[in-house]
Short mmCIF file of C-alpha atoms in Angstrom, two decimals:
data_model
loop_
_atom_site.label_atom_id
_atom_site.label_comp_id
_atom_site.label_asym_id
_atom_site.label_seq_id
_atom_site.Cartn_x
_atom_site.Cartn_y
_atom_site.Cartn_z
CA MET A 313 0.40 0.02 -0.53
CA LYS A 314 1.95 3.53 -0.49
CA GLU A 315 0.87 5.74 1.75
CA ILE A 316 1.70 10.10 1.78
CA ASN A 317 1.87 11.79 4.95
CA ILE A 318 0.71 14.67 6.16
CA GLN A 319 3.64 17.38 5.90
CA GLU A 320 3.58 16.66 1.64
CA VAL A 321 -0.40 17.49 2.10
CA ILE A 322 0.38 20.78 3.86
CA THR A 323 3.71 22.20 1.99
CA ALA A 324 1.27 21.27 -1.31
CA VAL A 325 -1.69 23.47 0.09
CA GLU A 326 0.99 26.15 1.87
CA LYS A 327 1.49 26.17 -2.66
CA LEU A 328 -1.62 25.73 -4.57
CA CYS A 329 -3.01 28.88 -2.34
CA VAL A 330 0.34 31.41 -3.52
CA GLU A 331 1.04 30.16 -6.84
CA ALA A 332 -3.95 29.32 -7.43
CA ASN A 333 -3.84 33.22 -5.87
CA CYS A 334 -1.15 34.84 -8.21
CA ILE A 335 -0.29 33.39 -11.39
CA LEU A 336 -3.41 33.55 -13.56
CA ASP A 337 -3.62 30.66 -15.42
CA THR A 338 -2.79 29.65 -18.80
CA ASP A 339 -5.92 28.95 -20.50
CA MET A 340 -7.60 32.41 -19.02
CA ALA A 341 -4.04 34.48 -20.05
CA GLY A 342 -5.34 32.68 -23.20
CA ALA A 343 -8.95 33.09 -23.36
CA LEU A 344 -8.55 37.39 -23.03
CA GLU A 345 -6.05 37.41 -25.84
CA HIS A 346 -8.86 36.24 -27.76
CA ALA A 347 -11.63 38.62 -26.27
CA LEU A 348 -9.42 41.79 -27.16
CA ILE A 349 -10.15 40.11 -30.23
CA THR A 350 -13.66 39.47 -30.81
CA GLU A 351 -14.96 42.48 -28.53
CA GLU A 352 -15.74 44.93 -30.21
CA SER A 353 -16.74 48.01 -27.95
CA LEU A 354 -13.65 50.12 -27.37
CA GLN A 355 -14.28 50.43 -23.46
CA GLY A 356 -14.73 47.26 -23.54
CA ARG A 357 -11.03 46.36 -24.91
CA GLU A 358 -9.70 48.89 -22.39
CA VAL A 359 -10.68 46.71 -19.41
CA ILE A 360 -9.44 43.54 -21.37
CA LYS A 361 -5.70 44.89 -21.90
CA LEU A 362 -5.76 46.05 -18.32
CA LEU A 363 -7.50 42.66 -16.67
CA LEU A 364 -4.24 41.47 -18.95
CA GLU A 365 -2.17 43.81 -17.85
CA ASN A 366 -3.43 43.12 -14.05
CA ALA A 367 -2.24 39.83 -14.04
CA SER A 368 1.22 40.29 -15.56
CA ILE A 369 1.92 42.41 -12.03
CA ALA A 370 0.56 40.74 -9.91
CA ALA A 371 2.25 37.32 -11.73
CA LYS A 372 5.20 39.58 -11.76
CA GLU A 373 5.27 40.68 -8.30
CA MET A 374 3.90 37.39 -6.54
CA VAL A 375 0.47 40.03 -5.50
CA PRO A 376 -3.05 38.24 -5.45
CA ILE A 377 -4.75 39.02 -8.66
CA CYS A 378 -7.92 40.24 -7.07
CA GLN A 379 -7.55 41.50 -3.44
CA ASP A 380 -10.82 39.05 -3.12
CA THR A 381 -8.13 35.76 -3.07
CA GLY A 382 -11.29 34.19 -1.90
CA MET A 383 -12.79 31.34 0.14
CA ALA A 384 -10.26 28.45 -0.37
CA VAL A 385 -13.03 25.40 -2.38
CA LEU A 386 -11.04 22.50 -2.41
CA PHE A 387 -11.56 19.33 -3.52
CA ALA A 388 -9.79 16.25 -3.09
CA GLU A 389 -9.53 12.74 -4.86
CA ILE A 390 -8.47 9.93 -2.37
CA GLY A 391 -7.25 6.87 -4.13
CA GLN A 392 -8.86 4.09 -2.13
CA ASP A 393 -5.74 2.43 -2.54
CA LEU A 394 -3.65 5.18 -0.49
CA HIS A 395 -2.85 5.59 3.38
CA ILE A 396 -2.43 9.16 4.93
CA SER A 397 0.10 8.77 7.45
CA GLY A 398 0.94 11.18 10.41
CA GLY A 399 -2.28 13.01 11.32
CA PHE A 400 -5.86 14.19 9.75
CA LEU A 401 -6.41 15.11 6.78
CA THR A 402 -8.56 17.85 7.13
CA GLY A 403 -6.51 19.27 9.34
CA ALA A 404 -4.02 18.83 6.74
CA LEU A 405 -5.35 20.88 3.95
CA ASN A 406 -7.31 23.91 6.15
CA GLU A 407 -2.77 23.89 7.75
CA GLY A 408 -1.97 24.74 4.61
CA VAL A 409 -4.64 27.18 3.68
CA ARG A 410 -3.27 28.34 6.63
CA ARG A 411 -0.18 29.09 6.09
CA GLY A 412 -0.39 29.83 2.58
CA TYR A 413 -2.69 32.63 3.19
CA GLU A 414 0.05 34.14 5.15
CA LYS A 415 2.52 33.13 3.30
CA GLY A 416 1.69 35.04 0.29
CA PHE A 417 0.19 37.69 1.98
CA LEU A 418 -3.37 36.33 0.81
CA ARG A 419 -6.95 38.51 2.54
CA LYS A 420 -8.60 36.62 5.20
CA SER A 421 -11.87 37.02 4.37
CA ILE A 422 -13.69 34.14 6.60
CA VAL A 423 -15.89 34.97 8.78
CA LYS A 424 -16.29 31.50 12.28
CA ASP A 425 -20.22 32.36 12.46
CA PRO A 426 -22.46 33.99 9.42
CA PHE A 427 -24.91 35.85 12.49
CA ASN A 428 -21.84 36.46 14.72
CA ARG A 429 -19.59 37.60 11.74
CA VAL A 430 -16.23 37.99 13.96
CA ASN A 431 -12.75 36.86 11.24
CA THR A 432 -11.11 33.79 11.77
CA GLY A 433 -7.81 35.45 10.55
CA ASP A 434 -6.37 32.91 8.78
CA ASN A 435 -8.45 32.03 6.02
CA THR A 436 -9.58 28.51 7.57
CA PRO A 437 -11.95 26.87 7.29
CA ALA A 438 -11.76 25.32 3.94
CA VAL A 439 -14.67 24.17 2.12
CA VAL A 440 -13.80 20.66 0.73
CA HIS A 441 -14.88 18.37 -1.12
CA TYR A 442 -13.84 14.29 -1.43
CA ASP A 443 -13.94 11.42 -3.56
CA ILE A 444 -12.75 8.77 -3.26
CA VAL A 445 -11.39 7.12 -6.45
CA GLU A 446 -9.49 4.28 -8.34
CA GLY A 447 -6.16 4.01 -7.71
CA ASP A 448 -3.36 5.30 -4.90
CA LYS A 449 -3.12 8.57 -5.60
CA LEU A 450 -3.88 11.82 -3.85
CA THR A 451 -5.19 14.37 -6.53
CA LEU A 452 -5.29 18.09 -4.62
CA THR A 453 -7.05 21.01 -7.05
CA LEU A 454 -7.42 24.15 -5.12
CA ALA A 455 -10.26 26.69 -6.05
CA PRO A 456 -10.44 29.72 -4.35
CA LYS A 457 -13.77 31.74 -5.04
CA GLY A 458 -14.68 35.81 -4.65
CA PHE A 459 -17.65 36.07 -3.31
CA GLY A 460 -19.11 38.87 -5.90
CA SER A 461 -19.20 36.03 -8.20
CA GLU A 462 -19.93 33.47 -5.66
CA ASN A 463 -22.94 35.83 -4.20
CA MET A 464 -24.33 36.05 -8.05
CA GLY A 465 -24.81 32.25 -8.57
CA ALA A 466 -28.33 30.27 -8.24
CA LEU A 467 -29.84 27.71 -8.15
CA LYS A 468 -33.85 25.83 -8.98
CA MET A 469 -35.67 22.61 -8.40
CA LEU A 470 -37.00 22.89 -12.13
CA LYS A 471 -39.60 20.82 -12.83
CA PRO A 472 -39.46 17.99 -15.45
CA SER A 473 -41.54 20.20 -17.69
CA ASP A 474 -39.58 23.30 -17.84
CA GLY A 475 -37.14 21.06 -20.05
CA LEU A 476 -34.23 21.46 -21.50
CA GLU A 477 -35.51 25.29 -23.12
CA GLY A 478 -36.41 26.15 -19.02
CA VAL A 479 -32.86 25.46 -17.89
CA MET A 480 -31.12 27.33 -20.40
CA ASP A 481 -33.42 30.37 -19.93
CA PHE A 482 -33.12 29.82 -15.77
CA VAL A 483 -28.77 30.36 -16.66
CA VAL A 484 -29.16 32.89 -18.88
CA GLU A 485 -31.51 35.13 -16.68
CA THR A 486 -29.46 34.58 -13.46
CA VAL A 487 -26.05 35.61 -16.36
CA GLU A 488 -28.26 39.00 -16.55
CA LYS A 489 -29.90 39.03 -13.12
CA ALA A 490 -25.96 38.85 -12.26
CA GLY A 491 -24.96 42.23 -14.99
CA ALA A 492 -21.17 43.59 -14.02
CA ASN A 493 -21.37 42.06 -10.72
CA PRO A 494 -19.50 39.01 -11.05
CA CYS A 495 -16.76 41.06 -13.06
CA PRO A 496 -17.20 39.40 -16.68
CA PRO A 497 -16.34 38.63 -18.84
CA VAL A 498 -17.10 35.79 -16.71
CA ILE A 499 -16.60 31.67 -16.63
CA VAL A 500 -20.44 29.81 -15.69
CA GLY A 501 -20.24 26.69 -14.02
CA VAL A 502 -24.28 25.02 -15.05
CA GLY A 503 -25.34 21.89 -12.94
CA VAL A 504 -28.15 19.93 -13.88
CA GLY A 505 -29.14 16.85 -12.23
CA GLY A 506 -28.54 14.88 -8.97
CA THR A 507 -30.13 16.03 -6.28
CA MET A 508 -29.83 19.93 -4.95
CA GLU A 509 -26.48 19.73 -3.73
CA LYS A 510 -25.52 17.25 -6.58
CA ALA A 511 -26.06 20.18 -9.07
CA ALA A 512 -25.07 22.78 -7.03
CA ILE A 513 -21.65 20.45 -6.57
CA LEU A 514 -21.93 20.14 -10.15
CA ALA A 515 -21.48 23.30 -11.25
CA LYS A 516 -18.61 24.06 -9.46
CA LYS A 517 -16.70 21.07 -10.03
CA ALA A 518 -17.79 22.58 -13.72
CA LEU A 519 -15.61 25.65 -13.71
CA LEU A 520 -12.80 23.11 -13.29
CA ARG A 521 -12.36 22.78 -16.54
CA THR A 522 -9.63 23.68 -18.86
CA VAL A 523 -10.78 26.57 -20.88
CA GLY A 524 -11.23 26.36 -24.29
CA GLU A 525 -12.08 23.07 -23.04
CA SER A 526 -15.81 21.60 -24.54
CA HIS A 527 -18.45 19.00 -22.49
CA CYS A 528 -16.43 15.25 -23.93
CA GLN A 529 -19.74 14.11 -25.52
CA GLU A 530 -21.00 16.39 -28.67
CA GLU A 531 -24.80 16.91 -27.25
CA TYR A 532 -23.98 19.01 -24.22
CA ALA A 533 -21.17 20.75 -25.81
CA ARG A 534 -23.10 22.11 -28.09
CA LEU A 535 -25.48 22.60 -25.33
CA GLU A 536 -22.46 25.56 -24.07
CA GLN A 537 -22.31 26.68 -27.23
CA GLU A 538 -25.28 27.52 -28.18
CA LEU A 539 -25.73 29.60 -23.95
CA LEU A 540 -22.32 31.10 -24.05
CA LEU A 541 -24.01 32.63 -27.58
CA ARG A 542 -27.26 33.65 -25.91
CA ILE A 543 -25.13 34.94 -23.22
CA ASN A 544 -23.04 37.58 -25.22
CA ARG A 545 -26.18 38.62 -26.93
CA LEU A 546 -27.32 40.12 -22.96
CA GLY A 547 -24.89 43.18 -24.54
CA ILE A 548 -23.21 43.16 -20.03
CA GLY A 549 -19.69 42.93 -21.53
CA PRO A 550 -16.45 43.09 -19.84
CA GLN A 551 -16.89 45.16 -16.42
CA GLY A 552 -20.25 45.43 -17.73
CA PHE A 553 -19.62 48.86 -19.45
CA GLY A 554 -21.42 47.21 -22.34
CA GLY A 555 -19.96 44.45 -24.56
CA ARG A 556 -19.96 41.21 -26.77
CA ILE A 557 -18.15 39.22 -24.06
CA THR A 558 -19.86 39.11 -21.18
CA ALA A 559 -19.41 35.13 -20.64
CA LEU A 560 -15.57 33.37 -22.28
CA ALA A 561 -17.25 30.09 -21.68
CA VAL A 562 -20.28 28.03 -20.35
CA ASN A 563 -19.35 24.58 -18.71
CA MET A 564 -22.22 22.09 -18.19
CA GLU A 565 -22.35 19.20 -16.24
CA VAL A 566 -24.98 16.17 -15.67
CA PHE A 567 -26.23 13.88 -13.62
CA PRO A 568 -29.08 11.30 -13.92
CA THR A 569 -31.78 12.78 -11.67
CA HIS A 570 -35.09 11.71 -9.99
CA ILE A 571 -38.27 10.54 -11.93
CA ALA A 572 -40.24 13.84 -10.46
CA GLY A 573 -36.75 16.71 -10.85
CA LEU A 574 -34.52 18.50 -12.92
CA PRO A 575 -32.57 20.72 -9.97
CA ALA A 576 -30.04 22.94 -11.89
CA ALA A 577 -27.82 25.30 -10.15
CA VAL A 578 -25.46 27.97 -11.86
CA ASN A 579 -22.62 28.66 -10.31
CA ILE A 580 -20.93 31.81 -12.04
CA ASN A 581 -17.13 32.74 -11.45
CA CYS A 582 -15.30 36.14 -12.24
CA HIS A 583 -12.34 36.94 -15.01
CA ALA A 584 -10.15 36.07 -12.25
CA ALA A 585 -11.06 32.20 -13.01
CA ARG A 586 -8.83 30.63 -10.45
CA HIS A 587 -8.29 26.97 -10.21
CA ARG A 588 -4.76 24.41 -9.86
CA LYS A 589 -4.53 21.45 -9.22
CA ILE A 590 -2.00 19.46 -7.63
CA VAL A 591 -1.12 15.02 -7.75
CA LEU A 592 0.58 13.80 -4.92
CA GLU A 593 1.56 10.74 -5.74
CA GLY A 594 2.20 8.07 -2.56
CA ARG A 595 5.43 6.31 -0.90
CA GLU A 596 5.09 2.71 -0.26
CA SER A 597 4.81 2.15 2.88
CA ILE A 598 7.25 0.61 5.40
CA GLN A 599 5.48 -2.53 6.92
CA MET B 472 -20.98 56.45 -23.55
CA THR B 473 -18.63 57.54 -25.24
CA ASP B 474 -15.90 55.28 -25.42
CA MET B 475 -11.85 55.09 -23.59
CA HIS B 476 -9.83 58.16 -25.58
CA PRO B 477 -6.95 59.50 -24.39
CA ALA B 478 -8.50 62.78 -24.56
CA ASN B 479 -11.64 61.65 -22.83
CA VAL B 480 -9.55 61.45 -19.50
CA LYS B 481 -9.39 64.18 -17.28
CA ARG B 482 -7.78 64.74 -13.62
CA VAL B 483 -9.38 65.65 -10.56
CA THR B 484 -8.81 65.99 -7.36
CA ALA B 485 -10.00 63.95 -4.23
CA PRO B 486 -12.43 65.62 -1.52
CA PHE B 487 -14.70 67.86 -4.58
CA LEU B 488 -15.08 71.43 -3.81
CA ASN B 489 -18.51 72.24 -3.67
CA GLU B 490 -20.89 71.22 -6.65
CA GLN B 491 -17.93 69.42 -8.61
CA ALA B 492 -19.28 65.97 -8.47
CA LYS B 493 -21.84 67.56 -10.58
CA GLU B 494 -20.47 68.21 -13.56
CA PHE B 495 -18.89 65.06 -13.87
CA ARG B 496 -20.57 62.60 -16.21
CA CYS B 497 -21.68 58.64 -17.08
CA GLY B 498 -19.24 57.62 -19.13
CA ASP B 499 -16.22 60.40 -18.36
CA GLN B 500 -12.74 58.89 -17.85
CA ILE B 501 -11.07 60.07 -14.72
CA LEU B 502 -7.76 59.71 -13.99
CA LEU B 503 -8.29 60.30 -8.74
CA ASN B 504 -5.64 62.18 -7.26
CA GLY B 505 -5.46 63.08 -3.45
CA VAL B 506 -7.48 61.87 -1.44
CA ILE B 507 -9.96 59.45 -0.62
CA TYR B 508 -11.23 56.29 2.09
CA THR B 509 -11.42 52.62 2.31
CA GLY B 510 -14.60 51.51 3.63
CA ARG B 511 -16.93 47.74 2.80
CA ASP B 512 -20.13 47.00 4.97
CA ALA B 513 -18.24 46.58 8.45
CA ALA B 514 -17.34 49.72 8.42
CA HIS B 515 -20.29 51.50 6.34
CA GLN B 516 -22.21 49.72 9.77
CA LYS B 517 -20.68 51.12 12.16
CA ILE B 518 -20.31 54.85 10.19
CA VAL B 519 -23.93 54.99 10.08
CA LYS B 520 -24.47 53.50 13.46
CA SER B 521 -22.44 56.83 14.43
CA LEU B 522 -24.62 59.02 12.45
CA GLU B 523 -27.41 57.64 14.20
CA GLN B 524 -25.43 59.05 17.82
CA GLY B 525 -24.28 61.60 17.23
CA GLU B 526 -21.39 60.22 17.77
CA GLN B 527 -18.01 61.53 16.07
CA LEU B 528 -17.17 59.94 12.31
CA PRO B 529 -13.42 58.58 11.61
CA PHE B 530 -13.48 61.19 9.20
CA GLU B 531 -15.47 64.17 7.39
CA LEU B 532 -17.72 63.18 5.43
CA LYS B 533 -17.90 66.95 3.04
CA GLY B 534 -16.96 66.33 -0.16
CA GLN B 535 -15.34 62.68 0.69
CA VAL B 536 -14.87 59.93 -1.31
CA ILE B 537 -15.42 56.29 0.03
CA TYR B 538 -13.46 53.44 -2.20
CA PHE B 539 -15.40 50.35 -1.60
CA VAL B 540 -12.71 48.67 -0.75
CA GLY B 541 -10.90 45.61 1.58
CA PRO B 542 -7.51 45.85 0.16
CA SER B 543 -5.23 42.04 1.46
CA PRO B 544 -2.06 42.78 3.10
CA ALA B 545 0.60 44.69 2.66
CA PRO B 546 3.46 42.73 1.69
CA PRO B 547 7.36 43.81 2.81
CA GLY B 548 8.15 46.74 1.35
CA LYS B 549 4.49 47.75 -0.62
CA VAL B 550 1.64 50.33 0.40
CA ILE B 551 -0.84 47.93 0.24
CA GLY B 552 -1.37 44.86 -0.74
CA SER B 553 -3.81 44.00 -3.65
CA ALA B 554 -6.58 46.61 -3.55
CA GLY B 555 -9.33 46.22 -6.64
CA PRO B 556 -13.95 47.46 -5.76
CA THR B 557 -15.98 45.99 -4.16
CA THR B 558 -19.42 44.97 -4.79
CA SER B 559 -21.28 47.87 -3.83
CA GLY B 560 -24.21 46.68 -3.70
CA ARG B 561 -23.94 46.01 -0.37
CA MET B 562 -23.57 49.16 0.35
CA ASP B 563 -26.72 50.55 -0.79
CA ALA B 564 -28.56 50.00 2.55
CA TYR B 565 -26.08 53.36 3.81
CA SER B 566 -24.83 55.25 1.27
CA PRO B 567 -28.33 57.69 1.37
CA LYS B 568 -27.48 58.44 4.87
CA LEU B 569 -23.59 59.23 4.08
CA ILE B 570 -24.40 61.02 0.38
CA ALA B 571 -27.57 63.44 2.92
CA GLU B 572 -24.19 64.34 5.40
CA GLY B 573 -21.93 65.48 2.38
CA LEU B 574 -20.62 62.20 0.98
CA LYS B 575 -20.29 63.37 -3.28
CA GLY B 576 -18.07 60.47 -4.39
CA MET B 577 -18.29 56.43 -3.91
CA ILE B 578 -15.52 54.02 -6.28
CA GLY B 579 -16.79 50.19 -6.24
CA LYS B 580 -17.77 48.05 -9.07
CA GLY B 581 -21.85 46.55 -9.70
CA SER B 582 -25.43 48.30 -9.35
CA ARG B 583 -26.86 50.67 -7.02
CA SER B 584 -30.48 51.01 -6.06
CA LEU B 585 -32.86 53.23 -6.78
CA GLU B 586 -32.82 55.06 -3.72
CA VAL B 587 -29.01 54.93 -3.27
CA ILE B 588 -29.33 57.39 -7.18
CA GLU B 589 -31.78 58.85 -5.88
CA ALA B 590 -29.62 60.57 -2.78
CA MET B 591 -26.82 60.87 -5.88
CA LYS B 592 -29.66 62.80 -7.78
CA ARG B 593 -30.75 65.13 -4.96
CA PHE B 594 -27.61 65.59 -3.32
CA GLY B 595 -25.29 65.99 -6.78
CA ALA B 596 -22.76 62.71 -5.82
CA VAL B 597 -20.70 60.80 -8.40
CA TYR B 598 -20.87 56.70 -8.58
CA LEU B 599 -17.19 55.62 -9.68
CA GLY B 600 -16.07 52.24 -11.38
CA ALA B 601 -13.23 50.96 -11.06
CA ILE B 602 -12.33 47.91 -12.07
CA GLY B 603 -13.02 44.69 -10.50
CA GLY B 604 -10.51 41.70 -9.88
CA ALA B 605 -7.22 44.35 -11.50
CA GLY B 606 -6.79 44.94 -7.63
CA ALA B 607 -2.31 44.68 -8.52
CA LEU B 608 -3.17 47.26 -10.79
CA LEU B 609 -4.64 49.78 -8.83
CA ALA B 610 -2.74 48.98 -5.86
CA ALA B 611 -0.28 50.51 -7.65
CA CYS B 612 -2.19 54.05 -8.33
CA ILE B 613 -2.27 54.10 -4.49
CA LYS B 614 0.97 56.12 -3.05
CA LYS B 615 0.04 56.05 0.93
CA SER B 616 -2.35 53.47 2.87
CA GLU B 617 -3.02 54.48 6.71
CA ILE B 618 -5.62 52.94 9.24
CA ILE B 619 -7.62 55.97 10.67
CA ALA B 620 -10.54 54.16 12.19
CA TYR B 621 -11.60 49.97 13.24
CA PRO B 622 -8.38 49.05 13.23
CA GLU B 623 -9.80 45.78 14.52
CA LEU B 624 -12.36 45.19 11.40
CA GLY B 625 -8.27 44.24 10.11
CA THR B 626 -9.08 44.19 5.90
CA GLU B 627 -12.55 46.52 6.60
CA ALA B 628 -11.25 49.24 8.16
CA VAL B 629 -11.33 52.42 7.16
CA ARG B 630 -8.33 53.53 5.44
CA ARG B 631 -6.93 56.94 4.09
CA LEU B 632 -5.32 56.47 1.43
CA GLU B 633 -3.70 58.46 -1.23
CA VAL B 634 -3.99 58.23 -4.94
CA ALA B 635 -2.35 59.24 -8.21
CA ASP B 636 -3.77 58.80 -11.32
CA PHE B 637 -6.23 55.47 -10.24
CA PRO B 638 -7.80 55.58 -12.81
CA VAL B 639 -12.41 55.45 -12.55
CA VAL B 640 -15.36 56.09 -15.20
CA VAL B 641 -18.34 57.44 -14.45
CA LEU B 642 -20.72 54.64 -14.08
CA ILE B 643 -23.59 56.75 -12.79
CA ASP B 644 -24.45 60.90 -12.58
CA SER B 645 -25.39 63.13 -10.80
CA LEU B 646 -28.66 62.65 -13.44
CA GLY B 647 -28.80 59.53 -12.80
CA GLN B 648 -27.30 58.64 -15.97
CA ASN B 649 -26.46 54.91 -15.81
CA LEU B 650 -23.22 53.36 -18.13
CA TYR B 651 -24.43 49.27 -17.19
CA GLU B 652 -27.44 50.38 -18.93
CA LEU B 653 -26.66 52.92 -21.87
CA GLY B 654 -23.49 50.07 -21.85
CA LYS B 655 -26.04 47.32 -22.37
CA GLN B 656 -28.47 48.63 -24.25
CA SER B 657 -25.83 49.76 -27.70
CA TYR B 658 -24.45 45.71 -27.32
CA ARG B 659 -28.10 43.70 -26.57
CA ARG B 660 -28.97 41.79 -29.56
#
């Protein structure tokens, strides 16, 4: 059996936090470069230019792309043949977040209680989604999420009779209602099916996909394209100043659902869409 | 709506004089210089509470500009960390009270409520937009930062900022003209 010590996990998460927040992924930078060509509005193009300049300053000086360095959302895929040693995994993930947010001079935005709202001071706890997978590796994906965009998400339990049109209308309406708030151009994550919480997690997971990559099944890839076209006809544009590029991508994930339901969730990500992944290989444990 | 062009860019100094905020028009590009103050949710709540109880405010509101921002911590050798605008809508409950007390400018991102726009029209204030998510770039235009109130609020503390050529666009002017609405209309199809 392979083994990973939690110290390795802590170090990995610490590094993910700093890098994800200060270095804009090449796929996002590429999508913005492309938008610079396709955007018709002068003001929109000016905004995109400044966003690219901002990303280059952030990477060069290792300062956060955006001051809202988010709530740390972690997806942990644990190989079932892997043993985590030296302590509790969730504790290690949070320790990594604590160290990363301190070391990287990242903003601590988490309040301990949603009602009394006292800051925890170290940006913990993270929101962690665990999946048990085949194999003996540990894959960690960190997606720090700012709340300018997170607050614009929505979930709706549609009726099966609302069908595809109902879901599409809901997605477009959600993006229209969000307007300038989520810092367009945005990435739109859509989760359809499952139960209420499953749809929401699917929408969040959809945001992890490399920008420009379509759904592997053609029928859903086509839906993504159609939604993108409809959203980009809204006219919101970069920063909401008016323009053609309101969204850079629509990513949809689907899951089987109940005969009586059609849950749909929309999770919007800003132009500083951040996600970073690391695969930790275990070592042979000494028996 | 005017598209961004260097010729349209004006240099303006904050705080604003008398009726100065009334001169700005929706879509104007402004490079802001001078002194502005930071404040977001928690600070606004405290300021409004102080107003209601007749206590002294952390700074005199008359003619001032408030920047809705919660910066990231300043690394060694830097004035401030990343410092882009937060969503202004969360301040909608408080802004009309501050505008009535003399606040002339707000910098943020996103839509505002009818109540805020009414107060801006009535008292001659302006709503400015800084580019959301461009915190590294905007931080470079902040030359000095000093916490002047509520240090216990951390990132939400009130800071006095000295800015140089800090780029903003007029989102809503004192006539109630709204760049978000006009811009969207021009490109909707």
